[in-house]
Amino acid sequence: MKKKFYITTPIYYPSAKPHMGHAYSSISADFIARYKRLEGYDVKFVTGTDEHGQKIQKSAEKRKLSPDVFCNEISKVFLELTKTLNLSNTDFIRTTEDRHYKTVQRLWKILEEKKFIYLSKYSGWYSVSDEAFYNENEIIEKDNNKICKATGSIVEWVEEESYFFRLSEFQNILIKHYEDNPEFIQPASRRNEVMSFVRGGLNDLSISRNSFKWGIPVPNSKDHIVYVWLDALTNYLTATNYFEDNSSWPADVHIIGKDILRFHAVYWPAFLLAAEIPLPKKIFGHGWILSGDEKMSKSKGNILDPVEILNEFGLDEIRYYLMKEVMYGLDGKINIDNLKNCINSDLANNIGNLSQRIFVLINKYFSCKVPDPKSLSSDDQKLIQCPVDGLTKSMNSFEIHNYIREVISYSSRINKFVNDEEPWTKVKNSDPRVGAVLYVALNALKNIFILLHPAMPLKSEHYLSCLNIDTKDISLSLINKNLPVNAELKMPGLMFKKYI
Ligand code: MSP
């Protein structure tokens, strides 16, 4: 039986249409999911929409729609985006689904039975935009508004009856968990951030609201609905059908943006510890896609529309660019000039040109069949060997950007080899080494396109099909297994366009 791997994206608020920041989160999770499949794992990959709460209710009101009609409309846009981005998700969860209601209410009852919930009154600051409660020391005044220092969102004073979760009991247990499992929160800078927040002390957390109705009802309560973050985080259990079958839990990794770290690395593990449910193995907080120096976000009006950009430059090109140019875990600026440079130099000039030169010769002089290398020198052997160990190491720590850089530098080495060997001259001089040179380059190209499958699934599948490798067979086990001599090939055509 295949080993299992369970990975999730955040579930998105369908309060407005998706932008490049959302696409980035999903593409990076998809990259990891696809890489794990290359390694032979049976991957469960879940994404979806987070549909309850005041923020959604208000967005619906603005459009004069009921929240359910509003959510149906925008959730569909996120669902379509999974197809447009060619995500390999195995599920798309909506928190308005029946399966999710059941899971949330079940978890609530467990927390209640275990005496981690009590009724009291909340009075404090709340940000509808972040759907978060903030302490007094996190609030500052700006332009006559009270805002949260960290996120810049406006907060309002809330006083209402509320159920509370005994979060304060988990301070030491959480710190011990972070210390015993240094890999739990990644990258390390994020771990430090969380540890210092928890060391600062934890207050009990308000986990219900009773001033509006758009949410999952608290079991046995007429007035309260479940706090949207307790509701949303539970999606990770719902998607595994946890209370009926716990074989897919715990998650191997929750991929999230750094702005929602506190919910995932503090509240979520505390809820699970209280319910005696195993914790996810890892929380990875990636950085933001910046526009200028600011986070790209709807409220700042500085959005790049992923669909517009990929219509112009191609999906795989955009996926490749985001994964290579933004260091995974850090913020990254993206812009069109940089995107064009990246496509031109890595894809068109490096990989594309290599492929073009090799295929023209193979087609013309070897009837479009895998050339017979006759004999391979030890240097040829070394060159054909792709450095898989380094790549695996990069991926084990989710250094996606380094993984891609290593593949590109492998491609550059092959290009240099072809330039030095000049197979176009050798073929004219009937030099017997020409077969070996083309054979090395062709097998290296096979390795390159296998390794780039997580970034560029469509281009990779097309290219590998020309080498008679079926999509379902694409795997790391084919790296360093050479193509059979004399096998018929198909011309892949021009793989990458250049942009001026
Ligand atoms: N609904 C919550 C998540 C619940 S998960 C149980 C939420 N939704 S969101 O739509 O506001 O954001 C979803 C994700 O998109 C977050 O991880 C956030 O970090 C990410 N991004 C939103 N804007 C972003 C950028 N500009 N750059 C990178 N990612 C950003 O929070």
Short mmCIF file of N, CA, C and O and ligand atoms in Angstrom, two decimals, residues 10-13 19 21-22 24-25 50 55 229 232-233 235-236 256-260 264 286-289 295-297, ligand 1:
data_model
loop_
_atom_site.label_atom_id
_atom_site.label_comp_id
_atom_site.label_asym_id
_atom_site.label_seq_id
_atom_site.Cartn_x
_atom_site.Cartn_y
_atom_site.Cartn_z
N PRO A 10 -5.26 27.04 3.11
CA PRO A 10 -6.28 27.71 3.92
C PRO A 10 -7.59 27.62 3.13
O PRO A 10 -7.57 27.53 1.90
N ILE A 11 -8.71 27.67 3.81
CA ILE A 11 -9.96 27.80 3.04
C ILE A 11 -10.25 29.29 2.95
O ILE A 11 -10.12 30.04 3.93
N TYR A 12 -10.61 29.73 1.75
CA TYR A 12 -10.65 31.17 1.45
C TYR A 12 -12.01 31.77 1.78
O TYR A 12 -13.04 31.13 1.60
N TYR A 13 -11.96 33.03 2.24
CA TYR A 13 -13.22 33.75 2.44
C TYR A 13 -13.77 34.12 1.06
O TYR A 13 -13.08 34.83 0.31
N HIS A 19 -7.43 36.76 -5.62
CA HIS A 19 -6.34 37.50 -6.26
C HIS A 19 -5.06 36.67 -6.24
O HIS A 19 -5.06 35.52 -5.82
N GLY A 21 -2.48 36.63 -4.41
CA GLY A 21 -2.05 36.12 -3.10
C GLY A 21 -2.71 34.78 -2.81
O GLY A 21 -2.07 33.83 -2.33
N HIS A 22 -4.00 34.67 -3.10
CA HIS A 22 -4.71 33.40 -2.89
C HIS A 22 -4.17 32.34 -3.84
O HIS A 22 -3.93 31.19 -3.45
N TYR A 24 -1.29 32.14 -5.07
CA TYR A 24 0.05 31.75 -4.62
C TYR A 24 -0.02 30.66 -3.55
O TYR A 24 0.70 29.66 -3.61
N SER A 25 -0.89 30.88 -2.55
CA SER A 25 -1.05 29.90 -1.48
C SER A 25 -1.40 28.53 -2.08
O SER A 25 -0.81 27.50 -1.73
N ASP A 50 -14.38 29.30 3.15
CA ASP A 50 -14.72 29.56 4.56
C ASP A 50 -15.88 30.55 4.54
O ASP A 50 -15.66 31.74 4.34
N LYS A 55 -17.99 38.85 8.45
CA LYS A 55 -17.38 39.45 7.27
C LYS A 55 -18.17 39.04 6.01
O LYS A 55 -18.47 39.88 5.17
N TRP A 229 -13.64 31.07 13.34
CA TRP A 229 -12.34 30.39 13.24
C TRP A 229 -12.38 28.96 13.78
O TRP A 229 -11.72 28.07 13.25
N ALA A 232 -13.99 27.23 10.93
CA ALA A 232 -13.15 27.09 9.74
C ALA A 232 -12.02 26.08 9.94
O ALA A 232 -11.76 25.23 9.07
N LEU A 233 -11.35 26.14 11.07
CA LEU A 233 -10.21 25.24 11.30
C LEU A 233 -10.66 23.77 11.26
O LEU A 233 -9.92 22.90 10.81
N ASN A 235 -12.51 22.41 9.33
CA ASN A 235 -12.64 21.85 7.97
C ASN A 235 -11.60 20.78 7.71
O ASN A 235 -11.82 19.84 6.96
N TYR A 236 -10.42 20.94 8.36
CA TYR A 236 -9.34 19.97 8.11
C TYR A 236 -9.72 18.58 8.59
O TYR A 236 -9.27 17.59 8.03
N ILE A 256 -0.27 27.71 5.05
CA ILE A 256 -1.04 28.93 5.33
C ILE A 256 -0.18 30.16 5.08
O ILE A 256 1.04 30.05 4.97
N GLY A 257 -0.82 31.32 5.03
CA GLY A 257 -0.07 32.57 4.96
C GLY A 257 0.30 33.00 6.37
O GLY A 257 -0.39 32.64 7.33
N LYS A 258 1.35 33.80 6.49
CA LYS A 258 1.84 34.15 7.82
C LYS A 258 0.83 34.92 8.66
O LYS A 258 0.90 34.93 9.88
N ASP A 259 -0.14 35.56 8.00
CA ASP A 259 -1.12 36.36 8.75
C ASP A 259 -2.09 35.49 9.54
O ASP A 259 -2.79 36.01 10.41
N ILE A 260 -2.16 34.21 9.25
CA ILE A 260 -3.13 33.40 9.99
C ILE A 260 -2.44 32.31 10.81
O ILE A 260 -2.97 31.25 11.07
N HIS A 264 -3.69 28.95 13.50
CA HIS A 264 -3.28 27.58 13.19
C HIS A 264 -2.28 26.99 14.17
O HIS A 264 -2.25 25.79 14.39
N HIS A 286 3.75 30.66 4.82
CA HIS A 286 4.50 31.33 3.74
C HIS A 286 4.34 32.84 3.85
O HIS A 286 3.51 33.34 4.60
N GLY A 287 5.16 33.55 3.06
CA GLY A 287 5.12 35.01 3.11
C GLY A 287 4.02 35.57 2.23
O GLY A 287 3.18 34.84 1.70
N TRP A 288 4.05 36.87 2.09
CA TRP A 288 3.03 37.55 1.28
C TRP A 288 3.57 37.89 -0.10
O TRP A 288 4.75 38.18 -0.27
N ILE A 289 2.64 37.92 -1.03
CA ILE A 289 2.95 38.51 -2.32
C ILE A 289 2.70 40.00 -2.16
O ILE A 289 1.60 40.42 -1.77
N LYS A 295 1.26 44.35 1.26
CA LYS A 295 0.57 43.09 0.98
C LYS A 295 -0.49 43.34 -0.08
O LYS A 295 -1.20 44.34 -0.01
N MET A 296 -0.55 42.44 -1.05
CA MET A 296 -1.60 42.58 -2.04
C MET A 296 -2.92 42.19 -1.37
O MET A 296 -3.03 41.12 -0.79
N SER A 297 -3.87 43.08 -1.39
CA SER A 297 -5.15 42.71 -0.79
C SER A 297 -6.26 43.57 -1.36
O SER A 297 -6.02 44.68 -1.83
N1 MSP B 1 -10.64 32.08 5.79
C1 MSP B 1 -9.38 32.33 6.39
C2 MSP B 1 -8.56 31.06 6.45
C3 MSP B 1 -9.19 29.93 7.19
S1 MSP B 1 -8.21 28.49 7.18
C4 MSP B 1 -8.94 27.49 8.28
C5 MSP B 1 -8.61 33.38 5.58
N2 MSP B 1 -9.02 33.57 4.32
S2 MSP B 1 -8.41 34.63 3.30
O1 MSP B 1 -9.15 34.45 2.08
O2 MSP B 1 -8.41 35.94 3.88
O3 MSP B 1 -6.91 34.27 3.11
C6 MSP B 1 -6.55 32.98 2.72
C7 MSP B 1 -5.08 32.85 2.53
O4 MSP B 1 -4.64 33.67 1.47
C8 MSP B 1 -4.28 33.22 3.78
O5 MSP B 1 -3.32 32.20 4.02
C9 MSP B 1 -3.57 34.45 3.37
O6 MSP B 1 -2.29 34.52 3.94
C10 MSP B 1 -3.43 34.24 1.87
N3 MSP B 1 -3.20 35.52 1.24
C11 MSP B 1 -4.06 36.57 1.11
N4 MSP B 1 -3.37 37.61 0.55
C12 MSP B 1 -2.08 37.24 0.34
C13 MSP B 1 -0.98 37.80 -0.31
N5 MSP B 1 -0.99 39.03 -0.79
N6 MSP B 1 0.12 37.01 -0.46
C14 MSP B 1 0.16 35.69 -0.08
N7 MSP B 1 -0.85 35.15 0.52
C15 MSP B 1 -1.92 35.95 0.91
O7 MSP B 1 -7.69 33.97 6.10
#
